[in-house]
XYZ file of C-alpha atoms in Angstrom:
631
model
C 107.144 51.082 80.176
C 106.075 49.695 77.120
C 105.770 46.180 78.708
C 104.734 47.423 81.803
C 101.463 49.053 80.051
C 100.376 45.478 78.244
C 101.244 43.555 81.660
C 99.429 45.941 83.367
C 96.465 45.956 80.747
C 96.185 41.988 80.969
C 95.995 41.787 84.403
C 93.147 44.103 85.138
C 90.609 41.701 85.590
C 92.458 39.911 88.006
C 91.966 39.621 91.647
C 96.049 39.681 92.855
C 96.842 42.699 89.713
C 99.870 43.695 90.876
C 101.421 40.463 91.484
C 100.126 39.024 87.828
C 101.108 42.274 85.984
C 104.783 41.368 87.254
C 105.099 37.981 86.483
C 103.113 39.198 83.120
C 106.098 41.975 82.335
C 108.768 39.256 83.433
C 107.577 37.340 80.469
C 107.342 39.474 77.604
C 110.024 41.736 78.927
C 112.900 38.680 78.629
C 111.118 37.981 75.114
C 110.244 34.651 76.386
C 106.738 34.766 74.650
C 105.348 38.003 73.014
C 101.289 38.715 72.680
C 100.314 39.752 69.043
C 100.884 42.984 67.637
C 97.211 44.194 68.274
C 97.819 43.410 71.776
C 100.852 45.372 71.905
C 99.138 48.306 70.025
C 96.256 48.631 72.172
C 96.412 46.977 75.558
C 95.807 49.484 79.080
C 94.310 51.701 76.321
C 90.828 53.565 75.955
C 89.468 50.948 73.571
C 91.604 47.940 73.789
C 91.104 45.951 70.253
C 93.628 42.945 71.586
C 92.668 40.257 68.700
C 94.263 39.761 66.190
C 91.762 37.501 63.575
C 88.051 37.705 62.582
C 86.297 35.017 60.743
C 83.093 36.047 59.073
C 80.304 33.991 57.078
C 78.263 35.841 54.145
C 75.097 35.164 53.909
C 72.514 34.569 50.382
C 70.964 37.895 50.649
C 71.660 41.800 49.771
C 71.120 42.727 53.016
C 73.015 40.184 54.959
C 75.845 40.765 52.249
C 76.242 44.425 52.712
C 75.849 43.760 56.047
C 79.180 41.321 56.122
C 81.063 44.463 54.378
C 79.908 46.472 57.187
C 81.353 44.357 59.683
C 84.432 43.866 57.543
C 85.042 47.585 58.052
C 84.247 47.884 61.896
C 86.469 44.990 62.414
C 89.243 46.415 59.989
C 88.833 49.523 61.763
C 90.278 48.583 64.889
C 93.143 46.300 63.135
C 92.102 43.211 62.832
C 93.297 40.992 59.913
C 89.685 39.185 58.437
C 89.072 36.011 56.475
C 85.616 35.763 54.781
C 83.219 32.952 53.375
C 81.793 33.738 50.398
C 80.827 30.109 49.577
C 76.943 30.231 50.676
C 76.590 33.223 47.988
C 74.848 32.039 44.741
C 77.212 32.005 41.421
C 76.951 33.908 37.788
C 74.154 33.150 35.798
C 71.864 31.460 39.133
C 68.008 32.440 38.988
C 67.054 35.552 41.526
C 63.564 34.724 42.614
C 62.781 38.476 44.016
C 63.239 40.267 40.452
C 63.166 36.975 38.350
C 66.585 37.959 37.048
C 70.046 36.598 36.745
C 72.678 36.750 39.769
C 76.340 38.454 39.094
C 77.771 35.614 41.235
C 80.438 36.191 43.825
C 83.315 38.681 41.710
C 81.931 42.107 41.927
C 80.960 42.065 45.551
C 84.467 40.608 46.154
C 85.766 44.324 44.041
C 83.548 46.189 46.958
C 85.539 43.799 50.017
C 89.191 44.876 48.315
C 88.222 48.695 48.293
C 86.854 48.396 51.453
C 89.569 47.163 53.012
C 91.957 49.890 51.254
C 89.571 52.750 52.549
C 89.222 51.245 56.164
C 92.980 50.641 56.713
C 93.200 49.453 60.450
C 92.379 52.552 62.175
C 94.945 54.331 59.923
C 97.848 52.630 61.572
C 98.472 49.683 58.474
C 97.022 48.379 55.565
C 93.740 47.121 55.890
C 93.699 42.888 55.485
C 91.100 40.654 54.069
C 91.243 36.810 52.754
C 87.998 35.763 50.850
C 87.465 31.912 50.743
C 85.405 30.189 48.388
C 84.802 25.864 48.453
C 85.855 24.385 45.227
C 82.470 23.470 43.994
C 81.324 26.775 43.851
C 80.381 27.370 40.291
C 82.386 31.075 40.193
C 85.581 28.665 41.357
C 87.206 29.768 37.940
C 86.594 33.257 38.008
C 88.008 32.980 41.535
C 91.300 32.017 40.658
C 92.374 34.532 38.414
C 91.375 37.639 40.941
C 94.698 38.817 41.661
C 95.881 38.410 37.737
C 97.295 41.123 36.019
C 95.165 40.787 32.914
C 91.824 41.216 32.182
C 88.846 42.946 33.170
C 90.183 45.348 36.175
C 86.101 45.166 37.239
C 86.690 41.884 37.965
C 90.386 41.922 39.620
C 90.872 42.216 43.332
C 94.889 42.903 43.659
C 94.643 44.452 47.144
C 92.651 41.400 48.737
C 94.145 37.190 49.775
C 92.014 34.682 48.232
C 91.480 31.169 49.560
C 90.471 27.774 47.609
C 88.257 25.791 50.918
C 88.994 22.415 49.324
C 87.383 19.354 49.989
C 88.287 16.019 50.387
C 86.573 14.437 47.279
C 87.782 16.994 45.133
C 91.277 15.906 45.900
C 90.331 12.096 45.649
C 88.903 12.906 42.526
C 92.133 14.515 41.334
C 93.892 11.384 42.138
C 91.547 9.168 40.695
C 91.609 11.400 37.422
C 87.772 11.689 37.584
C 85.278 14.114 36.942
C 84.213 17.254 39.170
C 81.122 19.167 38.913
C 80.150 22.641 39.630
C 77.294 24.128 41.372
C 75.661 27.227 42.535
C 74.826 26.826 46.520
C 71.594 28.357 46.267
C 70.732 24.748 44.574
C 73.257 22.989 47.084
C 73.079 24.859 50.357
C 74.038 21.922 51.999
C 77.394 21.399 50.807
C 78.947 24.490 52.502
C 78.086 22.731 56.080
C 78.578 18.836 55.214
C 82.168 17.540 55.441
C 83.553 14.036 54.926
C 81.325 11.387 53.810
C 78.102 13.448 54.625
C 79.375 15.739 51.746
C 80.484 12.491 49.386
C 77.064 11.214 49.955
C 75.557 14.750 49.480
C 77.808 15.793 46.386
C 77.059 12.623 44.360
C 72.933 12.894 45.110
C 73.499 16.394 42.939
C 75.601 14.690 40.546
C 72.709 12.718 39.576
C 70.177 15.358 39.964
C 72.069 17.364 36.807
C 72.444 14.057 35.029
C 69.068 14.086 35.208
C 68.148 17.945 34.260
C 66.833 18.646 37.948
C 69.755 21.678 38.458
C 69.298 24.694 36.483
C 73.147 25.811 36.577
C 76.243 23.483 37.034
C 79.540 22.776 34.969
C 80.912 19.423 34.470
C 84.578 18.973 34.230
C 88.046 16.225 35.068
C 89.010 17.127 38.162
C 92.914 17.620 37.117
C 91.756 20.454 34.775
C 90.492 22.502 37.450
C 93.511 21.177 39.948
C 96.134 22.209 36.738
C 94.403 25.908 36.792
C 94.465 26.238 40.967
C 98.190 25.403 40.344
C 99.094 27.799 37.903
C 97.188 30.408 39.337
C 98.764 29.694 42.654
C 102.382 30.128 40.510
C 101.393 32.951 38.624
C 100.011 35.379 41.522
C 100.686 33.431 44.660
C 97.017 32.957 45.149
C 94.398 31.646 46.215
C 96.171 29.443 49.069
C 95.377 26.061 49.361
C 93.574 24.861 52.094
C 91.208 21.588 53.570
C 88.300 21.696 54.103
C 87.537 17.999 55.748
C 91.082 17.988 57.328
C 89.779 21.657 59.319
C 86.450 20.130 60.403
C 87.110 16.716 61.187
C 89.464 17.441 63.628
C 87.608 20.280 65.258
C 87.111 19.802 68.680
C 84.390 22.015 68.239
C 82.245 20.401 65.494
C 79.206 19.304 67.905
C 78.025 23.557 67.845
C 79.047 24.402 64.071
C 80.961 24.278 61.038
C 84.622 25.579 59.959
C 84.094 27.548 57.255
C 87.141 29.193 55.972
C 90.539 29.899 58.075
C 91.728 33.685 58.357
C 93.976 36.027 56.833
C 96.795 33.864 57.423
C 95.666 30.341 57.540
C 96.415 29.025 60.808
C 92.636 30.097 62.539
C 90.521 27.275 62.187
C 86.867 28.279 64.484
C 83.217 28.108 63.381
C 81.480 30.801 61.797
C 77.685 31.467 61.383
C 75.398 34.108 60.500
C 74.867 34.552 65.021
C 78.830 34.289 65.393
C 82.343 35.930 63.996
C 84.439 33.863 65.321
C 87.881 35.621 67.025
C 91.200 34.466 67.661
C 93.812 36.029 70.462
C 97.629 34.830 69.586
C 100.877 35.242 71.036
C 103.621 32.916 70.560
C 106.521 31.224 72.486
C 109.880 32.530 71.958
C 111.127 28.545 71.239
C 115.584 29.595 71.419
C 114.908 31.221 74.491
C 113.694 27.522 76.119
C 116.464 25.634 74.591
C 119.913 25.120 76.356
C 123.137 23.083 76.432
C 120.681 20.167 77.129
C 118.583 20.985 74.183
C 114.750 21.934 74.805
C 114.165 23.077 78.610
C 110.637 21.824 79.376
C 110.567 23.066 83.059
C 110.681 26.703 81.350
C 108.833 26.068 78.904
C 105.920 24.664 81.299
C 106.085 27.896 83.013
C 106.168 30.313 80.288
C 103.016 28.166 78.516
C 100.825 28.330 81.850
C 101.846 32.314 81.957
C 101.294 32.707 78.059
C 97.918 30.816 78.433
C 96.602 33.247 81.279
C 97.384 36.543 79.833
C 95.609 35.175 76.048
C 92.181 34.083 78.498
C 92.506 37.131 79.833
C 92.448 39.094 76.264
C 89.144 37.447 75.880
C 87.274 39.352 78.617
C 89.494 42.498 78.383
C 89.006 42.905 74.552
C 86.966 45.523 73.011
C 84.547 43.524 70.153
C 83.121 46.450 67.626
C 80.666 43.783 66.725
C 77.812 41.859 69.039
C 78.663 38.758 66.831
C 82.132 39.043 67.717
C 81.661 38.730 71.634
C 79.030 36.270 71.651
C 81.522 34.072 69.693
C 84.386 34.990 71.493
C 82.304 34.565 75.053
C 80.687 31.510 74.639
C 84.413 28.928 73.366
C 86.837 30.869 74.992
C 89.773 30.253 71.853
C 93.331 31.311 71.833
C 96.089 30.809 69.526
C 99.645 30.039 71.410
C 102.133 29.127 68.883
C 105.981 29.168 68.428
C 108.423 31.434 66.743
C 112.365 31.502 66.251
C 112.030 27.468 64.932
C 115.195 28.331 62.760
C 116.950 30.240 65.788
C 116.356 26.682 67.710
C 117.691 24.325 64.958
C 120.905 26.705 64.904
C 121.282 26.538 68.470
C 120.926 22.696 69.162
C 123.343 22.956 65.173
C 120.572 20.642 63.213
C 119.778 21.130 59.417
C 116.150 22.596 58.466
C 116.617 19.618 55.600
C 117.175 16.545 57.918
C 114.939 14.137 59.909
C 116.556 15.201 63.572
C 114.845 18.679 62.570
C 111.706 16.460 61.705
C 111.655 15.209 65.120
C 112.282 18.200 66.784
C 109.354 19.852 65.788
C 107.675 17.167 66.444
C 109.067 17.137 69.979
C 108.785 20.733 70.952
C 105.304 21.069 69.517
C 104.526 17.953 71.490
C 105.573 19.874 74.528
C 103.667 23.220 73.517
C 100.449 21.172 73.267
C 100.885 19.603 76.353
C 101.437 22.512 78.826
C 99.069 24.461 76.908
C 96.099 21.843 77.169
C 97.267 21.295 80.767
C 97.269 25.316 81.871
C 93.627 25.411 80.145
C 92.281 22.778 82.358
C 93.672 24.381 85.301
C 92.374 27.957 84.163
C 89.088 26.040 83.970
C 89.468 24.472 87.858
C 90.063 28.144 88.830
C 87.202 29.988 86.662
C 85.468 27.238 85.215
C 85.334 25.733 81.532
C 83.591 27.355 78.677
C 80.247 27.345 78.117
C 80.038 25.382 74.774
C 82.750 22.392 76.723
C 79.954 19.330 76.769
C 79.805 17.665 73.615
C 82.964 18.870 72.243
C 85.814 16.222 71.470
C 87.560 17.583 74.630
C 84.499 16.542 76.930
C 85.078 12.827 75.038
C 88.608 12.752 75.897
C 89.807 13.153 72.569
C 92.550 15.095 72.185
C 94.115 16.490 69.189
C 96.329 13.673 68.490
C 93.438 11.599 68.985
C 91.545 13.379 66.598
C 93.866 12.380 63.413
C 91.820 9.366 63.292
C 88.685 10.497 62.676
C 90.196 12.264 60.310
C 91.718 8.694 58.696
C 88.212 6.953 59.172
C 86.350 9.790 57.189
C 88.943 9.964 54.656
C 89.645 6.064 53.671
C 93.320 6.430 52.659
C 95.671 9.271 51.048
C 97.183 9.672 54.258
C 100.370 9.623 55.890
C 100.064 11.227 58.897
C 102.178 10.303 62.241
C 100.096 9.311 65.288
C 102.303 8.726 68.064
C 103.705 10.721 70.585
C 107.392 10.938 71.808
C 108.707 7.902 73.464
C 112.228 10.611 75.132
C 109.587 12.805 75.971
C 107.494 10.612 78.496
C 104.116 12.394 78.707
C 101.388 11.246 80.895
C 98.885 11.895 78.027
C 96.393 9.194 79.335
C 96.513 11.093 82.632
C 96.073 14.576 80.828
C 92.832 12.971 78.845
C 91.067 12.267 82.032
C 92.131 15.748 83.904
C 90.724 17.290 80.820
C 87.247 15.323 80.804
C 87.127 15.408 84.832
C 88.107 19.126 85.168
C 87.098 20.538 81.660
C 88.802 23.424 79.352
C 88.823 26.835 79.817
C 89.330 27.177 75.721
C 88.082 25.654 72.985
C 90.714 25.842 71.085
C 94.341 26.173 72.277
C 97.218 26.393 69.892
C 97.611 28.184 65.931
C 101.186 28.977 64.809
C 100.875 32.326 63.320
C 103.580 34.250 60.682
C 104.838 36.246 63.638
C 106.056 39.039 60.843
C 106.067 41.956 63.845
C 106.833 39.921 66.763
C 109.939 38.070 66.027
C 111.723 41.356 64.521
C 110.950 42.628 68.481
C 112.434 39.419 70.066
C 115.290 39.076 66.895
C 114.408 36.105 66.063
C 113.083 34.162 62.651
C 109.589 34.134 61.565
C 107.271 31.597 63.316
C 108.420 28.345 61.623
C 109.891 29.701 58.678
C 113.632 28.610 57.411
C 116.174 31.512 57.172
C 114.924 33.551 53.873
C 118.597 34.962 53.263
C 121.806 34.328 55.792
C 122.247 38.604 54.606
C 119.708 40.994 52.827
C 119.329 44.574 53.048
C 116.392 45.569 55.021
C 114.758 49.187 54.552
C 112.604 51.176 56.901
C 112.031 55.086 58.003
C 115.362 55.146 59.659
C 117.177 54.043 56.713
C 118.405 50.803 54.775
C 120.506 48.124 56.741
C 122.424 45.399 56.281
C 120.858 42.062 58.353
C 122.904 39.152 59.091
C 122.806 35.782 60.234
C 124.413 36.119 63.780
C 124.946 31.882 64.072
C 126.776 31.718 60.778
C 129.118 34.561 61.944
C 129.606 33.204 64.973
C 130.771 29.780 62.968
C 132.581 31.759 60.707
C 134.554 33.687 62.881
C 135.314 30.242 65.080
C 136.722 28.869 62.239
C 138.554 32.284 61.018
C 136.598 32.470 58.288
C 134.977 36.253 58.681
C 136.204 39.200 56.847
C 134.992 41.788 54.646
C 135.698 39.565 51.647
C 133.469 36.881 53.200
C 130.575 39.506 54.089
C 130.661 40.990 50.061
C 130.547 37.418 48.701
C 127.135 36.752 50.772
C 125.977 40.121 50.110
C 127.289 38.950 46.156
C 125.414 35.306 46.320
C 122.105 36.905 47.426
C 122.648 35.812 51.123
C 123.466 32.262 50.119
C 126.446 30.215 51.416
C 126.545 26.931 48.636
C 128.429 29.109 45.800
C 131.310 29.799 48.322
C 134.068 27.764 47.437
C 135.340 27.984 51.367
C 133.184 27.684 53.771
C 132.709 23.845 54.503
C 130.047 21.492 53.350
C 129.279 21.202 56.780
C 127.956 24.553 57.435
C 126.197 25.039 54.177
C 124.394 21.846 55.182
C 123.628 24.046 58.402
C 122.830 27.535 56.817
C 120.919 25.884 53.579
C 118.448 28.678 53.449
C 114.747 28.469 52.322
C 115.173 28.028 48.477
C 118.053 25.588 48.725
C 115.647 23.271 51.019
C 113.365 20.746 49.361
C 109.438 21.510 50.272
C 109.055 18.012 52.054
C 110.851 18.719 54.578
C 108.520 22.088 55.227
C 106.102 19.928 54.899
C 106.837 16.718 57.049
C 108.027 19.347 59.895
C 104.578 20.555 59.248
C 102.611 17.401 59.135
C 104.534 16.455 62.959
C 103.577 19.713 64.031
C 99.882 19.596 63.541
C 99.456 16.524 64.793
C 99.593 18.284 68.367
C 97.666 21.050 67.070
C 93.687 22.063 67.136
C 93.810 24.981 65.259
C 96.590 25.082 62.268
C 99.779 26.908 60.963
C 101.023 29.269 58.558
C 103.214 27.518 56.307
C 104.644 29.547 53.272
C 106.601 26.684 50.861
C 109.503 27.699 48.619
C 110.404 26.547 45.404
C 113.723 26.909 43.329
C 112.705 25.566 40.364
C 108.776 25.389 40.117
C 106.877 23.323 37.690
C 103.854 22.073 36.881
C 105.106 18.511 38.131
C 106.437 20.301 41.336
C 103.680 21.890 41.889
C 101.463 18.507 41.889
C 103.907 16.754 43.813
C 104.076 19.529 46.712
C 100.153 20.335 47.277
C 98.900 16.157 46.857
C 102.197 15.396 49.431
C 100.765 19.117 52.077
C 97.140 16.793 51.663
C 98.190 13.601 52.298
C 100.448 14.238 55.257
C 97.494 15.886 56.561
C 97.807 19.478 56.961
C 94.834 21.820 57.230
C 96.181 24.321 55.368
C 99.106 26.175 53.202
C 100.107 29.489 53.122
C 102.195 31.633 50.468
C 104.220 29.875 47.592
C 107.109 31.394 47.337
C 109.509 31.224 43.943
C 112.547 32.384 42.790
C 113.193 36.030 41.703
C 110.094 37.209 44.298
C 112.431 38.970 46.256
C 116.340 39.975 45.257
C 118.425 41.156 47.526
C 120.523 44.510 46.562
C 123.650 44.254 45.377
C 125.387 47.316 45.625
C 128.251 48.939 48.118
C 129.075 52.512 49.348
C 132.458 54.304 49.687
C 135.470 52.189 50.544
C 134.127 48.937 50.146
C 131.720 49.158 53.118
C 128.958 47.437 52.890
C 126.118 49.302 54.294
C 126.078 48.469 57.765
C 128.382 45.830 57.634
C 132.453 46.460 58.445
C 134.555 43.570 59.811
C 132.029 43.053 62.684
C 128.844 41.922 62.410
C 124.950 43.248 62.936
C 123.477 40.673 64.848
C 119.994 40.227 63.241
C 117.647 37.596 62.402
C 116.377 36.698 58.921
C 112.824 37.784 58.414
C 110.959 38.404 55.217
C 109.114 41.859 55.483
C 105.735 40.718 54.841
C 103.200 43.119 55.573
C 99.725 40.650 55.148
C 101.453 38.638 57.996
C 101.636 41.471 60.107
C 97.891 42.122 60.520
C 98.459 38.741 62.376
C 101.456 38.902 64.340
């Protein structure tokens, strides 16, 4: 029944209900593809809040700020996870010219956003979920980066709130060139926050010279690595803000003839235009990617159909939903986005028995993402043949025939080097993309935007699979909730265990022992702790090449947490320039060592918690509740 009601609740507006709501149930109910947890929550409901992101823009003003909080807790109200731009707000010590005084800058109205999303918490269902993102010219960039500290002024501490670094391209070629950065206040730039690639180079350096020569009133001059050392250690020392690209966002927008990509969302992988006239809103669901591979590897007839399916029911969402604010459904009205990504990536390496750390895995998510972005562009231009494209279609890089792998080159032109990104498609896979370029300019889209890979936290513990694209946190933890604690195991390695008459209780204690971890035990073969490496024993180029293949395909972007055994400063450097040059648009969480520790204790009898001589078949999944206002 629960399926029944969010089949039934998608298919409303259509003209054959019955018949959709069926194949709709068929879909979810076989865990082929799940909708996003607000869907879930609230679809065939009184006020059906189906979206799961909201991407707002702040404006210079007192009104139009306390305004954005406002909307911040409408939106939050009916559980949806927000991601603010803060950059057009003026910084610390710029001139007011109502009251002749001297601005506070961005930090204490980012104290009133945390307690606001505390006090509004989703409609009382979950914590309430804000990211702030702030461009890294923005003269309070400093006192950004140390909101979520642990010392200092608590007045000026956010530690229930994400932050985001918006980063531009010439602040990272000035990093590499070890040159000097300069800081301003964007109520002396304001048009910085809506210039990317050269436009801002040409832009950035014209204020340069204007300080030089005394005609600023506020800025900061310093190298470029000094600032780049602090967003690093911040990022170590509180996991925040997340890095993320400006230039890399924009440039491959197919949306950049109506606006400007301002910040992503709560969890990075939104990438629409925001404006004072629009919130922008993403609808997600994701394809259940084990349940479309078989003994032949990745089955594309399924996965055609459950795309074309997927697509329908997240257009649908777009008329269906309920939008608390005007902005919101004007937005949401006029592009038409969804979000269709993939979970259960590890699930699928496991079942076609490939290595997270190894270039087959490489090209496999290159491959199946290939194939995602294929039906998925392809079930949008047939949506649009049946009820037309959306509204905001001419002009975009769709109505030019560019396509998202297209668009990596205008991404290379504006950039002029630093990087690495693959361009090609599959040569096995045999696409007609030329023909799917000219159905899309011929016959339109029905969305502006078509893929995002989100975390998935919810979701994939429904289907039992790993998180979105993540590699298997622990092969056993302990996992806790209202029922009780249990033990969670990694059903594949059993299963290869037990072939090879390996599983017993001694073997389930010595995982439990080695935090989940299979390298320390002397007998189980090199083979399969090549296989069941698990996140920290996997170098962060490989999360990040995986991620660089994916994204090629994609127009919106992906939640990518990266891992690190050992971090340091060099590390550090190494990771972030390498997750620039191979192109992403953004980064997620860093995770380290000691974050998380798995218990390590037993009951009576040597039983370990849920765990006797058989095992719990479970998925790995780390319980991370920001995700989940997501997925």
């Amino acid at each position: 029944s629960f399926f029944m009601r969010v089949a039934m609740g998608l298919s409303l507006g259509e003209v054959n209900r019955e018949e959709r709501a069926i194949e709709f149930y068929e879909v979810l109910s076989s865990f082929d593809f799940m909708s996003s947890t607000p869907t879930l929550f609230n679809s065939g409901t009184l006020r059906p809040q189906l979206s799961s992101c909201y991407l707002t823009t702040v404006p210079d003003d007192l009104d139009g700020i306390y305004e954005s909080i406002k909307e911040n807790a409408l939106l939050s109200k009916f559980a949806g996870g927000l991601g603010n731009d803060w950059s057009r707000v003026r910084a610390l010590g710029s001139h007011i010219k109502g009251t002749n005084g001297e601005s506070q800058g961005v930090v204490p109205f980012l104290k009133v956003v945390n307690d606001t999303a505390v006090a509004v918490n989703q409609g009382g269902k979950r914590k309430g979920a804000v990211c702030t993102y702030l461009e890294t010219w923005h003269l309070d960039i400093e006192e950004f980066l140390e909101l979520r500290k642990n010392t200092g002024d608590e007045r000026r501490r956010t530690h229930d709130m994400n932050t985001a670094n918006w980063v531009p391209d010439l602040f990272m070629q000035r990093v590499h060139a070890n040159a000097e950065w300069t800081l301003f206040s964007p109520n002396e730039t304001p048009d910085l926050h809506d210039l990317t690639g050269k436009a801002f180079e040409a832009a950035y350096v014209r204020y340069e010279e204007k300080a030089t020569c005394g005609e600023m009133k506020v800025f900061k001059r310093m190298p470029a690595l000094t600032l780049w050392r602090k967003i690093l250690s911040m990022v170590f020392e509180t996991g925040h803000p997340w890095v993320t690209f400006k230039d890399a966002c924009n440039l491959r927008s197919p949306q950049q003839h109506v606006g400007v990509v301002h910040s992503s969302n709560l969890c990075t992988e939104i990438t629409l235009n925001t404006s004072k006239d629009e919130i922008a809103v993403c609808n997600l669901g994701s394809v259940n990617l084990p349940q479309h591979i078989d003994e032949r590897g990745l089955d594309l007839e399924k996965l055609a159909c459950t795309v074309r399916t997927a697509m329908r029911m997240l257009d649908n969402v777009i008329d269906i939903n309920y939008y608390s604010v005007p902005q919101a459904r004007r937005s949401n009205l006029q592009h038409r986005p969804v979000g269709l990504g993939i979970m259960g990536f590890q699930d699928a390496l496991h079942k076609l028995r490939l290595p997270y750390a190894s270039e087959p895995a490489v090209t496999f998510a290159d491959n199946s993402m290939e194939a995602v972005s294929y039906y998925a562009i392809l079930a949008s231009t047939e949506l649009a043949a049946e009820r037309g494209t959306y509204p905001s279609f001419q002009g975009s890089l769709w109505s030019q025939g560019i396509l998202p792998l297209d668009s990596i080159r205008l991404l290379a032109e504006q950039r002029g080097g630093h990087l690495t990104m693959d361009d090609q498609p599959s040569a096995a896979l045999k696409f007609d993309w030329s023909g799917l370029r000219q159905q899309v300019q011929t016959t339109g889209m029905r969305n502006s935007n078509c893929m995002a890979i989100a975390p998935t936290a919810t979701i994939s513990n429904i289907c039992g699979v790993g998180q979105s694209i993540e590699p298997t946190y622990q092969n056993l933890f302990v996992k806790s909730n209202l029922s009780g604690e249990f033990t969670v195991v990694n059903p594949y390695l059993v299963r290869d265990l037990k072939e090879r008459d390996l599983w017993d209780e001694v073997m389930a204690n010595d995982l439990k022992y080695f935090d989940g971890s299979v390298r320390p035990i002397a007998r189980i073969p090199a083979d399969l702790k090549t296989l069941y490496a698990t996140a920290f024993e996997i170098e962060p180029k490989w999360l990040i090449e995986a991620g660089s293949r994916r994204q090629k395909w994609i127009d919106q972007a992906q939640s990518l947490n990266l891992y690190l055994a050992e971090p340091s400063g060099k590390k550090l450097d190494e990771t972030y320039r390498l997750a620039w040059t191979s192109g992403l648009k953004t980064t997620y969480y860093l995770r380290t060592m000691g974050a998380t520790h798995v218990e390590k204790s037993t009951v009576n009898e040597g039983v370990l918690n849920a765990v006797g001589k058989e095992a719990l078949v479970g998925a790995c999944a780390i319980d991370n509740q920001d995700c989940e206002a997501c997925q």
